[in-house]
PDB file of C-alpha atoms and ligand atoms in Angstrom:
ATOM      1  CA  UNK F   1      47.100  12.796  29.354  1.00 63.00           C
ATOM      2  CA  UNK F   2      45.540  12.362  32.786  1.00 81.00           C
ATOM      3  CA  UNK F   3      46.752   9.609  35.083  1.00 88.00           C
ATOM      4  CA  UNK F   4      43.962   7.896  36.967  1.00 94.00           C
ATOM      5  CA  UNK F   5      44.748   6.788  40.540  1.00 97.00           C
ATOM      6  CA  UNK F   6      44.073   3.122  41.264  1.00 97.00           C
ATOM      7  CA  UNK F   7      44.214   0.989  44.387  1.00 97.00           C
ATOM      8  CA  UNK F   8      47.619  -0.334  43.338  1.00 98.00           C
ATOM      9  CA  UNK F   9      49.138   3.152  43.294  1.00 98.00           C
ATOM     10  CA  UNK F  10      51.035   4.738  46.149  1.00 98.00           C
ATOM     11  CA  UNK F  11      52.029   8.343  46.750  1.00 98.00           C
ATOM     12  CA  UNK F  12      55.647   8.426  47.950  1.00 98.00           C
ATOM     13  CA  UNK F  13      56.246  11.662  49.857  1.00 99.00           C
ATOM     14  CA  UNK F  14      59.984  12.183  50.118  1.00 98.00           C
ATOM     15  CA  UNK F  15      61.611  14.016  53.041  1.00 98.00           C
ATOM     16  CA  UNK F  16      59.154  16.883  53.636  1.00 99.00           C
ATOM     17  CA  UNK F  17      61.032  17.770  56.818  1.00 98.00           C
ATOM     18  CA  UNK F  18      61.824  21.029  58.579  1.00 98.00           C
ATOM     19  CA  UNK F  19      65.529  20.970  57.733  1.00 98.00           C
ATOM     20  CA  UNK F  20      64.736  20.915  53.999  1.00 98.00           C
ATOM     21  CA  UNK F  21      62.388  23.902  54.274  1.00 98.00           C
ATOM     22  CA  UNK F  22      63.220  27.608  54.656  1.00 98.00           C
ATOM     23  CA  UNK F  23      64.697  28.169  58.120  1.00 98.00           C
ATOM     24  CA  UNK F  24      66.072  24.619  58.268  1.00 98.00           C
ATOM     25  CA  UNK F  25      69.689  23.475  58.154  1.00 98.00           C
ATOM     26  CA  UNK F  26      69.693  22.359  54.502  1.00 98.00           C
ATOM     27  CA  UNK F  27      66.922  24.482  53.061  1.00 98.00           C
ATOM     28  CA  UNK F  28      65.694  23.602  49.604  1.00 98.00           C
ATOM     29  CA  UNK F  29      64.665  26.896  47.949  1.00 98.00           C
ATOM     30  CA  UNK F  30      60.881  27.218  48.369  1.00 98.00           C
ATOM     31  CA  UNK F  31      60.784  23.703  49.790  1.00 98.00           C
ATOM     32  CA  UNK F  32      57.745  24.499  51.921  1.00 98.00           C
ATOM     33  CA  UNK F  33      55.721  25.239  48.779  1.00 98.00           C
ATOM     34  CA  UNK F  34      55.314  21.505  48.209  1.00 98.00           C
ATOM     35  CA  UNK F  35      53.310  21.131  51.431  1.00 98.00           C
ATOM     36  CA  UNK F  36      49.878  22.282  50.196  1.00 98.00           C
ATOM     37  CA  UNK F  37      50.366  20.403  46.919  1.00 98.00           C
ATOM     38  CA  UNK F  38      51.249  17.196  48.771  1.00 98.00           C
ATOM     39  CA  UNK F  39      48.342  17.649  51.194  1.00 98.00           C
ATOM     40  CA  UNK F  40      45.851  17.968  48.334  1.00 98.00           C
ATOM     41  CA  UNK F  41      47.353  15.003  46.494  1.00 98.00           C
ATOM     42  CA  UNK F  42      47.602  12.862  49.600  1.00 97.00           C
ATOM     43  CA  UNK F  43      43.904  13.068  50.295  1.00 96.00           C
ATOM     44  CA  UNK F  44      43.247  11.435  46.914  1.00 97.00           C
ATOM     45  CA  UNK F  45      45.494   8.389  47.363  1.00 98.00           C
ATOM     46  CA  UNK F  46      44.400   5.402  49.424  1.00 98.00           C
ATOM     47  CA  UNK F  47      48.055   4.526  49.945  1.00 98.00           C
ATOM     48  CA  UNK F  48      50.698   7.001  51.054  1.00 98.00           C
ATOM     49  CA  UNK F  49      54.260   6.298  52.192  1.00 98.00           C
ATOM     50  CA  UNK F  50      56.385   9.022  53.805  1.00 98.00           C
ATOM     51  CA  UNK F  51      60.163   8.947  53.866  1.00 98.00           C
ATOM     52  CA  UNK F  52      62.173  10.640  56.599  1.00 98.00           C
ATOM     53  CA  UNK F  53      65.877  11.444  56.315  1.00 98.00           C
ATOM     54  CA  UNK F  54      67.163  10.263  59.701  1.00 98.00           C
ATOM     55  CA  UNK F  55      70.866  10.669  60.387  1.00 98.00           C
ATOM     56  CA  UNK F  56      72.849   9.962  63.554  1.00 98.00           C
ATOM     57  CA  UNK F  57      75.061  12.764  64.822  1.00 98.00           C
ATOM     58  CA  UNK F  58      78.451  12.704  63.103  1.00 98.00           C
ATOM     59  CA  UNK F  59      77.038  11.168  59.910  1.00 98.00           C
ATOM     60  CA  UNK F  60      79.603  10.713  57.104  1.00 97.00           C
ATOM     61  CA  UNK F  61      77.579  12.886  54.728  1.00 97.00           C
ATOM     62  CA  UNK F  62      78.040  15.899  57.007  1.00 98.00           C
ATOM     63  CA  UNK F  63      80.850  18.307  56.078  1.00 98.00           C
ATOM     64  CA  UNK F  64      81.412  18.730  59.822  1.00 98.00           C
ATOM     65  CA  UNK F  65      82.587  15.090  59.967  1.00 97.00           C
ATOM     66  CA  UNK F  66      85.480  15.903  57.591  1.00 97.00           C
ATOM     67  CA  UNK F  67      87.909  18.474  59.003  1.00 96.00           C
ATOM     68  CA  UNK F  68      88.786  21.148  56.464  1.00 97.00           C
ATOM     69  CA  UNK F  69      85.786  20.371  54.224  1.00 97.00           C
ATOM     70  CA  UNK F  70      82.865  22.643  53.535  1.00 98.00           C
ATOM     71  CA  UNK F  71      79.226  21.914  52.731  1.00 97.00           C
ATOM     72  CA  UNK F  72      78.461  21.243  49.047  1.00 96.00           C
ATOM     73  CA  UNK F  73      81.993  20.015  48.296  1.00 96.00           C
ATOM     74  CA  UNK F  74      82.251  16.463  46.943  1.00 95.00           C
ATOM     75  CA  UNK F  75      84.572  13.838  48.409  1.00 96.00           C
ATOM     76  CA  UNK F  76      85.391  10.246  47.514  1.00 96.00           C
ATOM     77  CA  UNK F  77      84.089   7.714  50.021  1.00 94.00           C
ATOM     78  CA  UNK F  78      84.554   3.923  49.773  1.00 94.00           C
ATOM     79  CA  UNK F  79      81.176   3.608  48.008  1.00 94.00           C
ATOM     80  CA  UNK F  80      81.753   6.496  45.583  1.00 94.00           C
ATOM     81  CA  UNK F  81      81.494  10.272  45.370  1.00 93.00           C
ATOM     82  CA  UNK F  82      79.521  11.944  48.107  1.00 94.00           C
ATOM     83  CA  UNK F  83      78.359  15.544  48.317  1.00 95.00           C
ATOM     84  CA  UNK F  84      79.009  16.917  51.798  1.00 97.00           C
ATOM     85  CA  UNK F  85      76.014  18.546  53.458  1.00 98.00           C
ATOM     86  CA  UNK F  86      75.441  20.821  56.403  1.00 98.00           C
ATOM     87  CA  UNK F  87      74.365  18.780  59.448  1.00 98.00           C
ATOM     88  CA  UNK F  88      70.685  18.037  58.853  1.00 98.00           C
ATOM     89  CA  UNK F  89      67.840  15.727  59.876  1.00 98.00           C
ATOM     90  CA  UNK F  90      69.626  14.521  62.980  1.00 98.00           C
ATOM     91  CA  UNK F  91      67.566  11.852  64.726  1.00 98.00           C
ATOM     92  CA  UNK F  92      65.208  13.285  67.318  1.00 98.00           C
ATOM     93  CA  UNK F  93      65.730  16.962  66.422  1.00 98.00           C
ATOM     94  CA  UNK F  94      63.083  19.449  65.308  1.00 98.00           C
ATOM     95  CA  UNK F  95      64.827  19.667  61.939  1.00 98.00           C
ATOM     96  CA  UNK F  96      64.158  15.992  61.352  1.00 98.00           C
ATOM     97  CA  UNK F  97      60.424  16.317  62.051  1.00 98.00           C
ATOM     98  CA  UNK F  98      57.961  16.555  59.211  1.00 98.00           C
ATOM     99  CA  UNK F  99      56.894  20.058  58.233  1.00 98.00           C
ATOM    100  CA  UNK F 100      54.257  21.243  60.691  1.00 98.00           C
ATOM    101  CA  UNK F 101      51.621  21.803  58.014  1.00 98.00           C
ATOM    102  CA  UNK F 102      52.082  18.425  56.302  1.00 98.00           C
ATOM    103  CA  UNK F 103      48.715  16.686  56.636  1.00 98.00           C
ATOM    104  CA  UNK F 104      48.648  13.069  55.504  1.00 98.00           C
ATOM    105  CA  UNK F 105      47.324  11.296  58.595  1.00 98.00           C
ATOM    106  CA  UNK F 106      46.367   8.194  56.615  1.00 98.00           C
ATOM    107  CA  UNK F 107      49.985   7.548  55.500  1.00 98.00           C
ATOM    108  CA  UNK F 108      50.569   3.835  56.045  1.00 98.00           C
ATOM    109  CA  UNK F 109      54.349   3.737  56.377  1.00 98.00           C
ATOM    110  CA  UNK F 110      57.071   6.115  57.519  1.00 98.00           C
ATOM    111  CA  UNK F 111      60.315   4.856  56.055  1.00 98.00           C
ATOM    112  CA  UNK F 112      63.425   6.202  57.715  1.00 98.00           C
ATOM    113  CA  UNK F 113      66.730   6.220  55.836  1.00 97.00           C
ATOM    114  CA  UNK F 114      70.279   7.451  56.271  1.00 97.00           C
ATOM    115  CA  UNK F 115      70.646   5.958  59.758  1.00 97.00           C
ATOM    116  CA  UNK F 116      73.904   4.095  59.003  1.00 97.00           C
ATOM    117  CA  UNK F 117      76.664   6.452  60.061  1.00 97.00           C
ATOM    118  CA  UNK F 118      79.010   5.505  57.203  1.00 96.00           C
ATOM    119  CA  UNK F 119      76.559   5.458  54.262  1.00 95.00           C
ATOM    120  CA  UNK F 120      74.264   8.168  52.958  1.00 95.00           C
ATOM    121  CA  UNK F 121      70.890   7.193  51.566  1.00 96.00           C
ATOM    122  CA  UNK F 122      69.221   9.408  48.994  1.00 96.00           C
ATOM    123  CA  UNK F 123      66.973   6.709  47.607  1.00 97.00           C
ATOM    124  CA  UNK F 124      64.044   5.244  49.488  1.00 98.00           C
ATOM    125  CA  UNK F 125      65.097   1.838  48.088  1.00 98.00           C
ATOM    126  CA  UNK F 126      68.890   1.574  48.349  1.00 97.00           C
ATOM    127  CA  UNK F 127      71.544   3.367  50.314  1.00 95.00           C
ATOM    128  CA  UNK F 128      74.230   5.232  48.379  1.00 94.00           C
ATOM    129  CA  UNK F 129      76.434   2.128  48.207  1.00 93.00           C
ATOM    130  CA  UNK F 130      73.670   0.992  45.801  1.00 92.00           C
ATOM    131  CA  UNK F 131      73.531  -2.444  47.494  1.00 93.00           C
ATOM    132  CA  UNK F 132      72.129  -2.000  51.013  1.00 95.00           C
ATOM    133  CA  UNK F 133      68.340  -2.195  50.659  1.00 96.00           C
ATOM    134  CA  UNK F 134      65.909  -0.250  52.842  1.00 97.00           C
ATOM    135  CA  UNK F 135      63.204  -2.903  52.565  1.00 97.00           C
ATOM    136  CA  UNK F 136      60.782  -0.683  50.651  1.00 98.00           C
ATOM    137  CA  UNK F 137      60.540  -2.807  47.516  1.00 98.00           C
ATOM    138  CA  UNK F 138      59.622  -5.873  49.603  1.00 98.00           C
ATOM    139  CA  UNK F 139      57.007  -3.846  51.458  1.00 98.00           C
ATOM    140  CA  UNK F 140      55.422  -2.557  48.252  1.00 98.00           C
ATOM    141  CA  UNK F 141      55.457  -5.964  46.559  1.00 98.00           C
ATOM    142  CA  UNK F 142      53.915  -7.742  49.527  1.00 98.00           C
ATOM    143  CA  UNK F 143      51.150  -5.174  49.569  1.00 98.00           C
ATOM    144  CA  UNK F 144      50.517  -5.394  45.826  1.00 98.00           C
ATOM    145  CA  UNK F 145      51.437  -1.762  45.208  1.00 98.00           C
ATOM    146  CA  UNK F 146      52.823  -1.522  41.691  1.00 98.00           C
ATOM    147  CA  UNK F 147      53.122   2.156  40.775  1.00 98.00           C
ATOM    148  CA  UNK F 148      54.627   5.097  42.653  1.00 98.00           C
ATOM    149  CA  UNK F 149      53.776   8.763  42.301  1.00 98.00           C
ATOM    150  CA  UNK F 150      56.774  10.573  43.748  1.00 98.00           C
ATOM    151  CA  UNK F 151      56.675  14.019  45.395  1.00 98.00           C
ATOM    152  CA  UNK F 152      58.754  15.974  47.893  1.00 98.00           C
ATOM    153  CA  UNK F 153      62.329  17.080  48.541  1.00 98.00           C
ATOM    154  CA  UNK F 154      64.743  17.332  47.052  1.00 98.00           C
ATOM    155  CA  UNK F 155      63.876  16.832  43.379  1.00 98.00           C
ATOM    156  CA  UNK F 156      67.525  16.394  42.352  1.00 98.00           C
ATOM    157  CA  UNK F 157      68.598  14.063  45.183  1.00 97.00           C
ATOM    158  CA  UNK F 158      66.173  11.945  47.157  1.00 98.00           C
ATOM    159  CA  UNK F 159      63.262  12.258  44.718  1.00 98.00           C
ATOM    160  CA  UNK F 160      65.520  11.490  41.751  1.00 98.00           C
ATOM    161  CA  UNK F 161      67.233   8.469  43.296  1.00 98.00           C
ATOM    162  CA  UNK F 162      63.991   7.077  44.671  1.00 98.00           C
ATOM    163  CA  UNK F 163      62.236   7.383  41.309  1.00 98.00           C
ATOM    164  CA  UNK F 164      65.133   5.843  39.387  1.00 98.00           C
ATOM    165  CA  UNK F 165      65.533   2.937  41.794  1.00 98.00           C
ATOM    166  CA  UNK F 166      61.784   2.264  41.724  1.00 98.00           C
ATOM    167  CA  UNK F 167      61.933   2.175  37.928  1.00 98.00           C
ATOM    168  CA  UNK F 168      64.922  -0.193  37.947  1.00 97.00           C
ATOM    169  CA  UNK F 169      63.162  -2.430  40.469  1.00 97.00           C
ATOM    170  CA  UNK F 170      60.304  -2.838  37.993  1.00 98.00           C
ATOM    171  CA  UNK F 171      57.712  -0.524  39.537  1.00 98.00           C
ATOM    172  CA  UNK F 172      55.765   2.003  37.520  1.00 98.00           C
ATOM    173  CA  UNK F 173      56.920   5.510  38.397  1.00 98.00           C
ATOM    174  CA  UNK F 174      55.614   9.004  37.839  1.00 98.00           C
ATOM    175  CA  UNK F 175      57.287  12.130  39.269  1.00 98.00           C
ATOM    176  CA  UNK F 176      54.993  15.042  40.119  1.00 98.00           C
ATOM    177  CA  UNK F 177      56.955  18.091  39.061  1.00 98.00           C
ATOM    178  CA  UNK F 178      55.082  20.825  40.925  1.00 98.00           C
ATOM    179  CA  UNK F 179      55.055  18.723  44.113  1.00 98.00           C
ATOM    180  CA  UNK F 180      58.889  18.805  44.212  1.00 98.00           C
ATOM    181  CA  UNK F 181      61.590  21.458  44.681  1.00 98.00           C
ATOM    182  CA  UNK F 182      65.317  21.142  43.885  1.00 98.00           C
ATOM    183  CA  UNK F 183      68.515  22.010  45.775  1.00 97.00           C
ATOM    184  CA  UNK F 184      70.385  22.493  42.458  1.00 96.00           C
ATOM    185  CA  UNK F 185      74.085  21.861  43.189  1.00 93.00           C
ATOM    186  CA  UNK F 186      76.279  22.120  40.055  1.00 92.00           C
ATOM    187  CA  UNK F 187      73.428  21.684  37.598  1.00 96.00           C
ATOM    188  CA  UNK F 188      71.854  18.759  39.452  1.00 96.00           C
ATOM    189  CA  UNK F 189      68.285  19.846  38.666  1.00 98.00           C
ATOM    190  CA  UNK F 190      68.871  19.859  34.895  1.00 98.00           C
ATOM    191  CA  UNK F 191      70.802  16.573  35.160  1.00 98.00           C
ATOM    192  CA  UNK F 192      67.797  15.065  36.920  1.00 98.00           C
ATOM    193  CA  UNK F 193      65.410  16.136  34.151  1.00 98.00           C
ATOM    194  CA  UNK F 194      67.725  14.615  31.540  1.00 98.00           C
ATOM    195  CA  UNK F 195      68.127  11.389  33.456  1.00 98.00           C
ATOM    196  CA  UNK F 196      64.399  10.924  34.097  1.00 98.00           C
ATOM    197  CA  UNK F 197      63.723  11.551  30.410  1.00 98.00           C
ATOM    198  CA  UNK F 198      66.369   9.024  29.346  1.00 98.00           C
ATOM    199  CA  UNK F 199      64.814   6.393  31.582  1.00 98.00           C
ATOM    200  CA  UNK F 200      61.340   7.216  30.293  1.00 98.00           C
ATOM    201  CA  UNK F 201      60.069   8.253  33.729  1.00 98.00           C
ATOM    202  CA  UNK F 202      57.236  10.732  33.176  1.00 98.00           C
ATOM    203  CA  UNK F 203      57.295  14.106  34.893  1.00 98.00           C
ATOM    204  CA  UNK F 204      53.737  15.365  35.199  1.00 97.00           C
ATOM    205  CA  UNK F 205      51.870  18.160  36.919  1.00 97.00           C
ATOM    206  CA  UNK F 206      49.624  17.460  39.891  1.00 97.00           C
ATOM    207  CA  UNK F 207      46.586  18.662  37.962  1.00 95.00           C
ATOM    208  CA  UNK F 208      47.174  15.903  35.406  1.00 96.00           C
ATOM    209  CA  UNK F 209      46.257  13.297  38.029  1.00 94.00           C
ATOM    210  CA  UNK F 210      42.600  12.435  37.688  1.00 80.00           C
TER     211      UNK F 210
HETATM  212  C1  LIG G 301      68.561  14.917  50.742  1.00 90.22           C
HETATM  213  C2  LIG G 301      70.689  15.743  50.676  1.00 90.22           C
HETATM  214  C3  LIG G 301      71.005  15.087  51.845  1.00 90.22           C
HETATM  215  C4  LIG G 301      67.213  14.867  50.117  1.00 90.22           C
HETATM  216  C5  LIG G 301      68.856  14.244  51.911  1.00 90.22           C
HETATM  217  O1  LIG G 301      66.216  14.597  50.826  1.00 90.22           O
HETATM  218  O2  LIG G 301      67.128  15.110  48.897  1.00 90.22           O
HETATM  219  N1  LIG G 301      69.489  15.647  50.132  1.00 90.22           N
HETATM  220  N2  LIG G 301      70.075  14.336  52.448  1.00 90.22           N
HETATM  221 ZN1  LIG G 302      70.467  13.557  54.366  1.00 90.22          ZN
END
């Protein structure tokens, strides 16, 4: 079934940044392969929003902020369990810049997230405490944008949490499978597929968008 793009739809391009691509500090396997797919898709949407992971140095989600801990271990923080990451997407660094071949000049909003030192933010809507909003739902509602097509990195973290929060906030949501790549920590990619299915969030291919 083909999904037809309307003027109330927005393409949400999640974290297509150097650090999440091969050669970066937290490379998502084949992360750069989403770039041409996103570029083609982007040109077909009137409305595009980009998110940018944007951490201060010494961010709590960095393993380096927790002596004796290593990347990809999980620790308990006041707001819940947190996977520890290599330092990545530090504000103002090359790693935090969008991939050099990403071409969506008409994107209307760049939403930065993860800038509070003590809270990570996977979702474009809420930080990982699940209560601090980013402002995105207000932005979308004020602009009359009602359905999100979600693409980018990483499928099993920021794409997943953004899609699920959008759904819970009452927006229509579609995830574009071949426009995403996963990190896959401890089965997180399969868990994401199960969770999206349980919530009834469709996972479609880019060529199913008319
Ligand atoms: C992400 C881990 C840490 C993501 C961001 O964009 O999926 N993952 N920060
Ligand atoms: Zn991050």
